[in-house]
Tab-separated table of C-alpha atoms and ligand atoms in Angstrom:
chain	number	residue	atom	x	y	z
T	10	MET	CA	22.967	6.383	0.599
T	11	SER	CA	19.397	7.035	0.175
T	12	GLN	CA	16.480	8.715	1.983
T	13	THR	CA	15.829	6.943	5.190
T	14	VAL	CA	13.349	7.780	7.829
T	15	LEU	CA	14.017	7.221	11.618
T	16	VAL	CA	11.243	5.528	13.376
T	17	ILE	CA	10.604	5.930	17.242
T	18	ASN	CA	8.375	3.880	19.366
T	19	SER	CA	8.836	5.378	22.851
T	20	GLY	CA	7.137	3.383	25.595
T	21	SER	CA	6.876	4.178	29.338
T	22	SER	CA	10.239	2.732	30.035
T	23	SER	CA	11.672	1.971	26.757
T	24	ILE	CA	12.355	3.569	23.086
T	25	LYS	CA	12.656	1.048	20.288
T	26	TYR	CA	13.962	2.564	17.103
T	27	GLN	CA	14.888	1.501	13.288
T	28	LEU	CA	16.467	3.528	10.849
T	29	VAL	CA	14.413	2.748	7.776
T	30	ASP	CA	14.635	2.964	3.893
T	31	PRO	CA	11.109	3.951	2.763
T	32	GLU	CA	11.205	2.389	-0.563
T	33	THR	CA	12.497	-0.955	0.284
T	34	GLY	CA	11.706	-1.388	4.295
T	35	GLU	CA	14.961	-2.227	4.687
T	36	ALA	CA	16.160	-1.665	8.450
T	37	ILE	CA	19.471	-0.090	8.023
T	38	ALA	CA	20.176	-0.147	12.158
T	39	LYS	CA	17.650	-0.529	14.825
T	40	GLY	CA	17.964	-1.021	18.723
T	41	LEU	CA	16.039	-0.741	21.734
T	42	VAL	CA	16.952	1.084	25.004
T	43	GLU	CA	15.125	-0.780	28.211
T	44	ARG	CA	14.395	0.374	31.887
T	45	ILE	CA	14.425	3.589	31.565
T	46	GLY	CA	14.466	4.943	35.064
T	47	ASP	CA	15.752	1.978	36.777
T	48	PRO	CA	19.273	1.990	38.070
T	49	VAL	CA	20.444	0.055	35.425
T	50	GLY	CA	19.049	0.265	32.195
T	51	LYS	CA	20.174	-1.737	28.800
T	52	ILE	CA	20.637	-0.585	25.372
T	53	LYS	CA	20.920	-2.515	22.363
T	54	HIS	CA	22.111	-1.189	19.061
T	55	THR	CA	22.356	-2.849	15.870
T	56	HIS	CA	23.924	-2.146	12.653
T	57	GLY	CA	24.452	-4.903	10.108
T	58	ASP	CA	26.201	-7.565	11.565
T	59	ASP	CA	27.546	-5.546	14.262
T	60	VAL	CA	25.706	-5.824	17.636
T	61	THR	CA	26.644	-3.270	20.613
T	62	ILE	CA	25.022	-4.175	24.004
T	63	GLU	CA	25.613	-1.522	26.805
T	64	GLU	CA	24.154	-1.722	30.575
T	65	ILE	CA	24.294	1.685	31.821
T	66	PRO	CA	22.056	4.243	33.815
T	67	ILE	CA	19.221	5.964	31.934
T	68	ALA	CA	17.874	8.482	34.054
T	69	ASP	CA	14.948	9.409	31.572
T	70	HIS	CA	14.087	9.563	27.891
T	71	GLU	CA	15.967	12.352	27.304
T	72	VAL	CA	19.109	10.719	28.559
T	73	GLY	CA	17.887	7.543	26.408
T	74	MET	CA	17.516	9.413	23.275
T	75	ARG	CA	20.937	11.042	23.906
T	76	GLU	CA	22.757	7.813	24.069
T	77	VAL	CA	20.738	6.410	21.084
T	78	LEU	CA	22.472	9.032	19.002
T	79	ARG	CA	25.418	8.665	20.563
T	80	LEU	CA	25.570	5.017	19.356
T	81	PHE	CA	24.707	6.039	15.588
T	82	ASP	CA	27.831	8.507	16.077
T	83	ASN	CA	30.249	5.853	17.438
T	84	LYS	CA	28.766	2.674	15.673
T	85	GLY	CA	26.844	3.953	12.398
T	86	PRO	CA	25.637	4.716	10.860
T	87	LYS	CA	26.102	8.756	11.180
T	88	LEU	CA	22.976	10.066	10.659
T	89	ALA	CA	24.362	13.307	9.422
T	90	GLU	CA	25.124	11.229	6.656
T	91	ALA	CA	22.352	8.728	6.406
T	92	GLY	CA	20.057	10.754	4.415
T	93	ILE	CA	16.936	11.139	7.038
T	94	VAL	CA	14.143	13.117	5.768
T	95	ALA	CA	11.796	12.724	8.806
T	96	VAL	CA	11.414	10.969	12.474
T	97	GLY	CA	8.533	8.592	12.431
T	98	HIS	CA	6.855	8.336	15.840
T	99	ARG	CA	4.091	6.040	16.640
T	100	ILE	CA	1.588	6.981	18.574
T	101	VAL	CA	-1.043	4.534	20.069
T	102	GLN	CA	-4.185	6.894	20.200
T	103	GLY	CA	-5.036	9.849	17.968
T	104	GLY	CA	-8.837	9.938	18.992
T	105	LYS	CA	-11.164	11.666	16.397
T	106	TYR	CA	-8.481	14.216	15.517
T	107	PHE	CA	-6.093	12.050	12.958
T	108	ASP	CA	-7.196	10.144	10.213
T	109	GLY	CA	-3.614	9.999	8.867
T	110	PRO	CA	-0.020	10.727	9.645
T	111	ALA	CA	0.517	14.519	10.801
T	112	VAL	CA	3.582	16.193	10.925
T	113	ILE	CA	4.102	17.577	14.381
T	114	ASN	CA	3.992	20.889	15.237
T	115	ASP	CA	2.966	22.664	18.684
T	116	GLU	CA	-0.918	22.042	17.894
T	117	VAL	CA	-0.067	18.510	16.954
T	118	ARG	CA	1.773	17.943	20.224
T	119	ASN	CA	-0.746	19.358	22.295
T	120	LEU	CA	-3.571	17.261	20.768
T	121	ILE	CA	-1.500	13.938	21.430
T	122	GLU	CA	-1.263	15.298	24.967
T	123	GLU	CA	-5.099	15.987	25.590
T	124	LEU	CA	-5.824	12.536	24.015
T	125	CYS	CA	-3.686	10.959	27.271
T	126	PRO	CA	-6.521	9.930	29.242
T	127	MET	CA	-7.854	7.970	26.210
T	128	ALA	CA	-4.488	6.146	26.292
T	129	PRO	CA	-2.921	6.724	29.868
T	130	LEU	CA	-0.031	4.091	29.483
T	131	HIS	CA	0.804	5.053	26.102
T	132	ASN	CA	0.403	8.447	25.342
T	133	PRO	CA	2.564	10.200	27.817
T	134	ALA	CA	5.529	7.960	26.923
T	135	HIS	CA	5.252	8.707	23.321
T	136	LEU	CA	4.924	12.538	24.597
T	137	LYS	CA	8.617	12.148	26.080
T	138	GLY	CA	9.719	10.644	22.900
T	139	ILE	CA	8.399	13.643	20.670
T	140	ASP	CA	9.459	16.418	23.217
T	141	VAL	CA	13.048	14.689	23.403
T	142	ALA	CA	13.487	13.928	19.645
T	143	ARG	CA	12.281	17.590	18.423
T	144	GLU	CA	14.394	19.244	21.180
T	145	LEU	CA	17.740	16.884	19.840
T	146	MET	CA	17.075	16.600	16.250
T	147	PRO	CA	15.738	20.449	15.322
T	148	GLU	CA	16.130	20.637	11.819
T	149	ILE	CA	14.330	17.179	10.885
T	150	PRO	CA	10.550	17.232	10.326
T	151	HIS	CA	8.899	14.696	12.679
T	152	VAL	CA	5.682	12.782	11.688
T	153	ALA	CA	2.895	11.549	14.153
T	154	VAL	CA	1.919	8.032	12.660
T	155	PHE	CA	-1.458	6.923	14.695
T	156	ASP	CA	-2.667	3.434	15.550
T	157	THR	CA	-6.143	4.748	15.343
T	158	ALA	CA	-5.874	6.546	12.098
T	159	PHE	CA	-6.606	3.651	9.767
T	160	PHE	CA	-10.032	2.891	11.588
T	161	GLN	CA	-11.234	6.736	11.438
T	162	ALA	CA	-12.871	5.716	8.135
T	163	LEU	CA	-15.063	2.916	9.567
T	164	PRO	CA	-18.663	3.671	8.952
T	165	GLU	CA	-20.863	5.071	11.853
T	166	LYS	CA	-22.450	1.818	12.400
T	167	ALA	CA	-19.292	0.151	13.072
T	168	TYR	CA	-17.677	2.689	15.413
T	169	THR	CA	-21.099	3.601	17.498
T	170	TYR	CA	-21.247	1.587	20.742
T	171	ALA	CA	-25.415	1.259	21.948
T	172	LEU	CA	-24.631	3.345	24.604
T	173	ASN	CA	-26.228	6.514	25.982
T	174	ALA	CA	-25.564	9.072	23.313
T	175	GLU	CA	-24.953	11.974	25.669
T	176	VAL	CA	-22.712	10.440	27.879
T	177	ALA	CA	-20.962	8.563	24.886
T	178	GLU	CA	-20.528	12.201	23.409
T	179	LYS	CA	-19.246	13.964	26.467
T	180	TYR	CA	-16.823	11.293	27.404
T	181	ALA	CA	-15.872	10.305	23.720
T	182	VAL	CA	-16.720	7.392	24.187
T	183	ARG	CA	-16.786	4.929	21.052
T	184	ARG	CA	-14.709	2.677	18.956
T	185	TYR	CA	-11.690	3.659	17.491
T	186	GLY	CA	-9.605	0.292	16.911
T	187	ALA	CA	-6.035	-0.194	17.423
T	188	HIS	CA	-2.928	-1.939	15.114
T	189	GLY	CA	-4.383	0.125	12.402
T	190	THR	CA	-0.896	0.687	10.934
T	191	SER	CA	-0.475	-2.809	10.345
T	192	HIS	CA	-4.046	-3.474	9.089
T	193	GLN	CA	-3.542	-0.690	6.951
T	194	PHE	CA	-0.182	-2.186	5.730
T	195	VAL	CA	-1.243	-5.681	5.201
T	196	SER	CA	-4.525	-5.164	3.731
T	197	ARG	CA	-2.769	-2.600	1.091
T	198	GLU	CA	-0.206	-5.302	0.559
T	199	VAL	CA	-2.365	-8.126	0.089
T	200	ALA	CA	-4.368	-6.346	-2.528
T	201	LYS	CA	-1.270	-5.804	-4.642
T	202	TYR	CA	-0.123	-9.314	-4.355
T	203	LEU	CA	-3.273	-10.594	-5.210
T	204	GLY	CA	-3.342	-7.982	-8.142
T	205	ARG	CA	-7.014	-6.733	-7.112
T	206	ASP	CA	-8.307	-4.001	-5.324
T	207	ASP	CA	-11.989	-4.785	-5.319
T	208	LEU	CA	-11.415	-7.273	-2.247
T	209	LYS	CA	-13.744	-8.442	0.562
T	210	GLN	CA	-10.764	-9.232	3.187
T	211	ILE	CA	-10.195	-10.034	7.029
T	212	VAL	CA	-6.912	-9.274	8.350
T	213	MET	CA	-6.028	-11.139	11.436
T	214	HIS	CA	-3.218	-9.456	13.554
T	215	LEU	CA	-2.660	-11.848	16.304
T	216	GLY	CA	0.451	-10.927	18.030
T	217	ASN	CA	0.386	-10.966	21.957
T	218	GLY	CA	-2.188	-8.051	21.648
T	219	ALA	CA	-4.685	-9.256	18.933
T	220	SER	CA	-7.203	-7.823	16.419
T	221	VAL	CA	-9.142	-8.491	13.486
T	222	SER	CA	-10.641	-6.188	10.663
T	223	ALA	CA	-12.799	-6.117	7.814
T	224	VAL	CA	-11.650	-4.287	5.005
T	225	LEU	CA	-13.787	-4.014	1.816
T	226	ASN	CA	-12.408	-2.719	-1.285
T	227	GLY	CA	-9.521	-1.013	0.620
T	228	LYS	CA	-11.751	0.459	3.335
T	229	PRO	CA	-12.129	-0.710	6.895
T	230	ILE	CA	-15.680	-1.620	7.759
T	231	ASP	CA	-15.413	-2.870	11.188
T	232	THR	CA	-12.461	-3.654	13.491
T	233	SER	CA	-12.242	-5.798	17.051
T	234	MET	CA	-10.481	-3.563	18.972
T	235	GLY	CA	-12.769	-0.753	20.633
T	236	LEU	CA	-12.209	2.389	22.894
T	237	THR	CA	-9.336	0.765	24.080
T	238	PRO	CA	-7.243	-2.300	22.862
T	239	LEU	CA	-8.961	-4.594	25.448
T	240	GLU	CA	-11.984	-5.364	23.186
T	241	GLY	CA	-12.033	-8.321	20.699
T	242	LEU	CA	-10.057	-11.362	20.588
T	243	MET	CA	-9.138	-13.119	23.376
T	244	MET	CA	-4.919	-12.321	23.855
T	245	GLY	CA	-1.793	-13.423	25.692
T	246	THR	CA	-3.210	-11.523	28.692
T	247	ARG	CA	-6.312	-9.672	27.925
T	248	THR	CA	-9.661	-11.031	28.150
T	249	GLY	CA	-11.256	-9.702	24.645
T	250	ASP	CA	-14.914	-9.827	24.733
T	251	ILE	CA	-16.711	-10.044	27.791
T	252	ASP	CA	-19.764	-9.244	29.301
T	253	PRO	CA	-19.515	-5.801	31.147
T	254	ALA	CA	-21.698	-6.879	33.837
T	255	VAL	CA	-18.716	-9.035	34.608
T	256	VAL	CA	-17.255	-5.867	36.373
T	257	PHE	CA	-20.192	-4.863	38.100
T	258	HIS	CA	-20.154	-8.664	39.806
T	259	LEU	CA	-16.532	-8.423	40.352
T	260	ALA	CA	-16.946	-4.997	41.963
T	261	ARG	CA	-19.946	-5.997	44.154
T	262	GLN	CA	-19.363	-9.781	45.067
T	263	GLY	CA	-15.702	-9.571	44.987
T	264	GLY	CA	-14.975	-6.165	46.324
T	265	MET	CA	-12.632	-5.401	43.892
T	266	THR	CA	-11.643	-1.837	42.745
T	267	ILE	CA	-11.651	-0.121	39.153
T	268	ASP	CA	-8.307	-0.350	39.088
T	269	GLU	CA	-7.886	-4.188	40.331
T	270	ILE	CA	-10.535	-4.853	37.372
T	271	ASP	CA	-8.343	-3.058	35.164
T	272	THR	CA	-5.283	-5.033	35.746
T	273	LEU	CA	-7.095	-8.471	35.975
T	274	PHE	CA	-8.663	-8.037	32.578
T	275	ASN	CA	-5.518	-6.461	30.878
T	276	LYS	CA	-2.531	-8.407	32.157
T	277	GLN	CA	-4.117	-11.364	34.425
T	278	SER	CA	-6.530	-12.932	31.650
T	279	GLY	CA	-6.457	-14.333	28.041
T	280	MET	CA	-4.530	-17.424	27.510
T	281	LYS	CA	-2.165	-16.529	31.057
T	282	GLY	CA	-5.423	-16.277	32.803
T	283	LEU	CA	-6.693	-19.696	31.752
T	284	THR	CA	-3.392	-21.533	31.400
T	285	GLY	CA	-0.784	-19.395	33.570
T	286	GLU	CA	0.947	-19.009	30.000
T	287	SER	CA	0.651	-16.108	27.762
T	288	ASP	CA	3.002	-17.318	25.261
T	289	MET	CA	1.265	-19.858	22.231
T	290	ARG	CA	4.347	-21.644	22.211
T	291	SER	CA	4.078	-23.003	25.746
T	292	VAL	CA	0.053	-23.464	25.588
T	293	TRP	CA	1.160	-25.722	22.342
T	294	GLU	CA	3.592	-27.525	24.976
T	295	MET	CA	1.230	-28.194	27.516
T	296	ILE	CA	-1.366	-29.347	24.839
T	297	PHE	CA	1.127	-32.136	23.250
T	298	ASN	CA	2.186	-33.025	26.715
T	299	ASP	CA	0.333	-36.265	27.453
T	300	ASP	CA	2.208	-36.544	30.986
T	301	ASP	CA	0.328	-33.598	32.757
T	302	LYS	CA	-3.444	-34.173	31.947
T	303	GLU	CA	-4.681	-31.570	33.782
T	304	ALA	CA	-2.761	-28.799	32.544
T	305	GLN	CA	-3.467	-30.574	28.946
T	306	HIS	CA	-7.091	-30.170	29.359
T	307	LYS	CA	-6.908	-26.545	30.693
T	308	ALA	CA	-4.758	-25.551	27.768
T	309	ARG	CA	-6.770	-27.267	25.048
T	310	VAL	CA	-9.867	-25.656	26.447
T	311	ALA	CA	-7.960	-22.094	26.256
T	312	MET	CA	-6.959	-22.743	22.682
T	313	ASP	CA	-10.773	-23.865	21.828
T	314	VAL	CA	-11.850	-20.737	23.456
T	315	TYR	CA	-9.271	-18.644	21.253
T	316	ILE	CA	-9.976	-20.444	18.068
T	317	ASN	CA	-13.745	-20.373	18.625
T	318	ARG	CA	-13.322	-16.243	19.106
T	319	LEU	CA	-11.490	-16.060	15.403
T	320	LEU	CA	-14.386	-18.217	13.893
T	321	LYS	CA	-17.099	-15.756	15.599
T	322	TYR	CA	-15.359	-12.812	14.134
T	323	VAL	CA	-14.861	-14.751	10.467
T	324	GLY	CA	-18.370	-15.572	10.470
T	325	SER	CA	-19.960	-11.909	11.037
T	326	TYR	CA	-17.461	-10.241	9.067
T	327	THR	CA	-18.108	-12.214	6.269
T	328	ALA	CA	-21.930	-11.496	6.615
T	329	GLU	CA	-20.655	-7.600	6.865
T	330	LEU	CA	-18.813	-7.902	4.196
T	331	GLY	CA	-21.434	-9.580	2.075
T	332	GLY	CA	-18.523	-12.228	1.120
T	333	LEU	CA	-15.140	-13.085	1.714
T	334	ASP	CA	-12.162	-13.312	-0.786
T	335	VAL	CA	-9.171	-13.531	1.683
T	336	ILE	CA	-8.377	-13.951	5.077
T	337	THR	CA	-4.419	-12.853	5.933
T	338	PHE	CA	-2.686	-13.981	8.891
T	339	THR	CA	-0.285	-11.645	10.443
T	340	ALA	CA	1.815	-11.211	13.551
T	341	GLY	CA	3.911	-13.127	15.800
T	342	ILE	CA	0.964	-16.019	16.005
T	343	GLY	CA	-0.318	-15.256	12.742
T	344	GLU	CA	3.205	-15.735	11.074
T	345	ASN	CA	4.269	-18.230	13.020
T	346	ASP	CA	1.769	-20.443	14.321
T	347	TRP	CA	0.646	-23.309	11.779
T	348	ASP	CA	-1.546	-24.938	14.071
T	349	VAL	CA	-3.580	-22.061	15.251
T	350	ARG	CA	-3.816	-21.337	10.826
T	351	LYS	CA	-4.576	-25.104	10.374
T	352	GLU	CA	-7.755	-25.305	12.982
T	353	LEU	CA	-9.145	-22.430	11.997
T	354	ALA	CA	-8.967	-23.005	8.403
T	355	GLN	CA	-10.172	-26.611	9.049
T	356	ALA	CA	-13.518	-25.581	11.150
T	357	LEU	CA	-14.085	-23.201	7.895
T	358	GLU	CA	-14.031	-26.235	5.897
T	359	PRO	CA	-18.140	-26.469	5.538
T	360	PHE	CA	-17.663	-22.863	3.934
T	361	GLY	CA	-15.442	-24.161	1.188
T	362	VAL	CA	-12.149	-22.991	2.746
T	363	LYS	CA	-9.374	-25.808	2.162
T	364	ILE	CA	-5.878	-25.050	3.620
T	365	ASP	CA	-2.795	-26.558	2.009
T	366	LEU	CA	-1.258	-28.362	4.840
T	367	ALA	CA	2.002	-28.538	3.025
T	368	ALA	CA	1.870	-24.476	2.364
T	369	ASN	CA	1.093	-24.059	5.789
T	370	ASP	CA	3.666	-25.883	7.534
T	371	GLY	CA	6.192	-23.954	9.608
T	372	ARG	CA	6.974	-20.230	10.568
T	373	ILE	CA	6.424	-18.006	7.171
T	374	GLY	CA	8.711	-15.374	6.793
T	375	GLU	CA	7.477	-14.273	3.290
T	376	PRO	CA	4.192	-13.581	1.780
T	377	ARG	CA	2.587	-16.825	0.961
T	378	VAL	CA	-0.726	-18.456	0.014
T	379	ILE	CA	-1.380	-21.251	2.155
T	380	SER	CA	-5.082	-22.182	0.678
T	381	THR	CA	-5.812	-24.899	-2.039
T	382	PRO	CA	-6.504	-23.133	-5.946
T	383	ASP	CA	-9.696	-24.236	-5.407
T	384	SER	CA	-10.310	-23.021	-2.153
T	385	LYS	CA	-13.562	-20.614	-1.839
T	386	VAL	CA	-11.131	-18.041	0.410
T	387	THR	CA	-7.687	-17.350	-0.202
T	388	LEU	CA	-5.831	-17.927	2.989
T	389	LEU	CA	-2.669	-16.005	3.096
T	390	VAL	CA	0.310	-15.461	5.483
T	391	TYR	CA	1.754	-11.696	5.219
T	392	PRO	CA	4.367	-10.610	7.626
T	393	THR	CA	3.716	-6.979	8.681
T	394	ASN	CA	6.400	-4.649	9.168
T	395	GLU	CA	5.401	-1.567	11.179
T	396	GLU	CA	8.185	0.273	11.367
T	397	PHE	CA	8.221	-0.084	7.396
T	398	ALA	CA	4.277	1.249	7.322
T	399	ILE	CA	5.483	4.173	9.349
T	400	ALA	CA	8.445	5.165	7.811
T	401	ARG	CA	6.539	5.012	4.199
T	402	LEU	CA	3.438	6.979	5.628
T	403	ALA	CA	6.026	9.494	7.152
T	404	ARG	CA	7.745	10.119	3.961
T	405	GLU	CA	4.480	10.315	2.264
T	406	VAL	CA	3.328	13.416	4.550
T	407	ILE	CA	6.402	15.419	4.298
B	4	ADP	P1	3.682	-8.159	20.270
B	4	ADP	O1	4.115	-7.048	19.137
B	4	ADP	O2	1.597	-8.125	20.407
B	4	ADP	O3	4.023	-8.105	21.563
B	4	ADP	P2	3.895	-10.304	18.139
B	4	ADP	O4	3.463	-9.764	17.028
B	4	ADP	O5	5.543	-10.189	18.821
B	4	ADP	O6	3.500	-9.481	19.817
B	4	ADP	O7	3.368	-11.680	18.750
B	4	ADP	C1	4.392	-12.260	19.992
B	4	ADP	C2	3.691	-13.705	20.347
B	4	ADP	O8	3.496	-14.437	19.255
B	4	ADP	C3	3.863	-14.496	21.461
B	4	ADP	O9	3.852	-13.910	22.500
B	4	ADP	C4	3.637	-15.916	20.757
B	4	ADP	O10	2.538	-16.268	21.614
B	4	ADP	C5	3.781	-15.915	19.161
B	4	ADP	N1	4.607	-16.573	18.643
B	4	ADP	C6	6.089	-16.167	17.999
B	4	ADP	N2	6.499	-17.443	17.551
B	4	ADP	C7	5.905	-18.350	17.754
B	4	ADP	C8	6.043	-19.449	17.194
B	4	ADP	N3	7.078	-20.042	16.514
B	4	ADP	N4	4.738	-20.306	17.416
B	4	ADP	C9	3.616	-19.955	17.936
B	4	ADP	N5	3.274	-18.999	18.687
B	4	ADP	C10	5.056	-18.037	18.322
């Protein structure tokens, strides 16, 4: 077997992993440990066509990681023979410290810990994964790959909020962005695919969480997520952009606490908040169902809000880029939701954007141009692959 990288994404109650060939992106084996800490947890390990599912108690991350190593040993491929050159850890928040991947030593580990207040749901969970994996695989280099690193190259005017400078400095308040590994991977692959580096690109990472970036000649110049992944586009359960004074209003008039408003904005808003459903497939079902006019209207309005937000970002980023060569759609909605792509493209028709409806049709698992040859802007679907990107970056840095 050639060289491989074990990619680990450790969440608060889960560990997602994939053994990746960093040359080709092939996932040699992958799995998910879920419900860590519950009375009964679940592990799914896939190696080729062989799928193993086990339901057993998984007390903590250490037990979970030991189970993963056991499954590799029993179900294959045996890690000792898998040619692992690095373990790549996905880290949500790298703050101002990391503008690229970093080999994890105690200093790097402690900086990730220092950043916990900036990503209270994510960084502590990543640390558990790092600590356990380093202990169990001490002979292999461990690499942290940060979701924020790509956007450390943003110009000052893009990452600075017009907030009192002293307060912003004291509390490290600025735009860090998120999904950076995906935006970097996709924008680079698009440049290769189109055979040009000098591109004015807009990348739309539309998943349950969603963000858009403007990339000029390979460098990010703006992105929609901010201090946290709440800012920007409307998402499955998040508001995206909203007047910050709504917070004061809900606190004063509604007597809501900060934690309640946090939950409301992050988990009970967006598509879910407007329609009751966070998944786009369910929202389209409501739109296409003539039997329930009320739900249909609600869902249509929500979709209009969603598309309109995308449109606003295309407009402002085109102005910032000084023109536009390509819009790329990626992630769950970007790759699979042809109606979202179609409605956005049709709204851009006055600017010479022409979608090829036949090419756009269906779910798209391979890179594909979905605009007509005479469209002023190339529309592209390019599947993202964050595990491949992490594996590649981890191998590069060692
Ligand atoms: P995340 O990684 O942020 O959880 P994904 O990139 O996996 O999200 O995207 C998940 C979302 O993609 C789902 O919530 C759903 O809205 C959307 N999605 C997936 N498949 C389809 C499809 N066939 N049609 C429309 N939307 C889809």
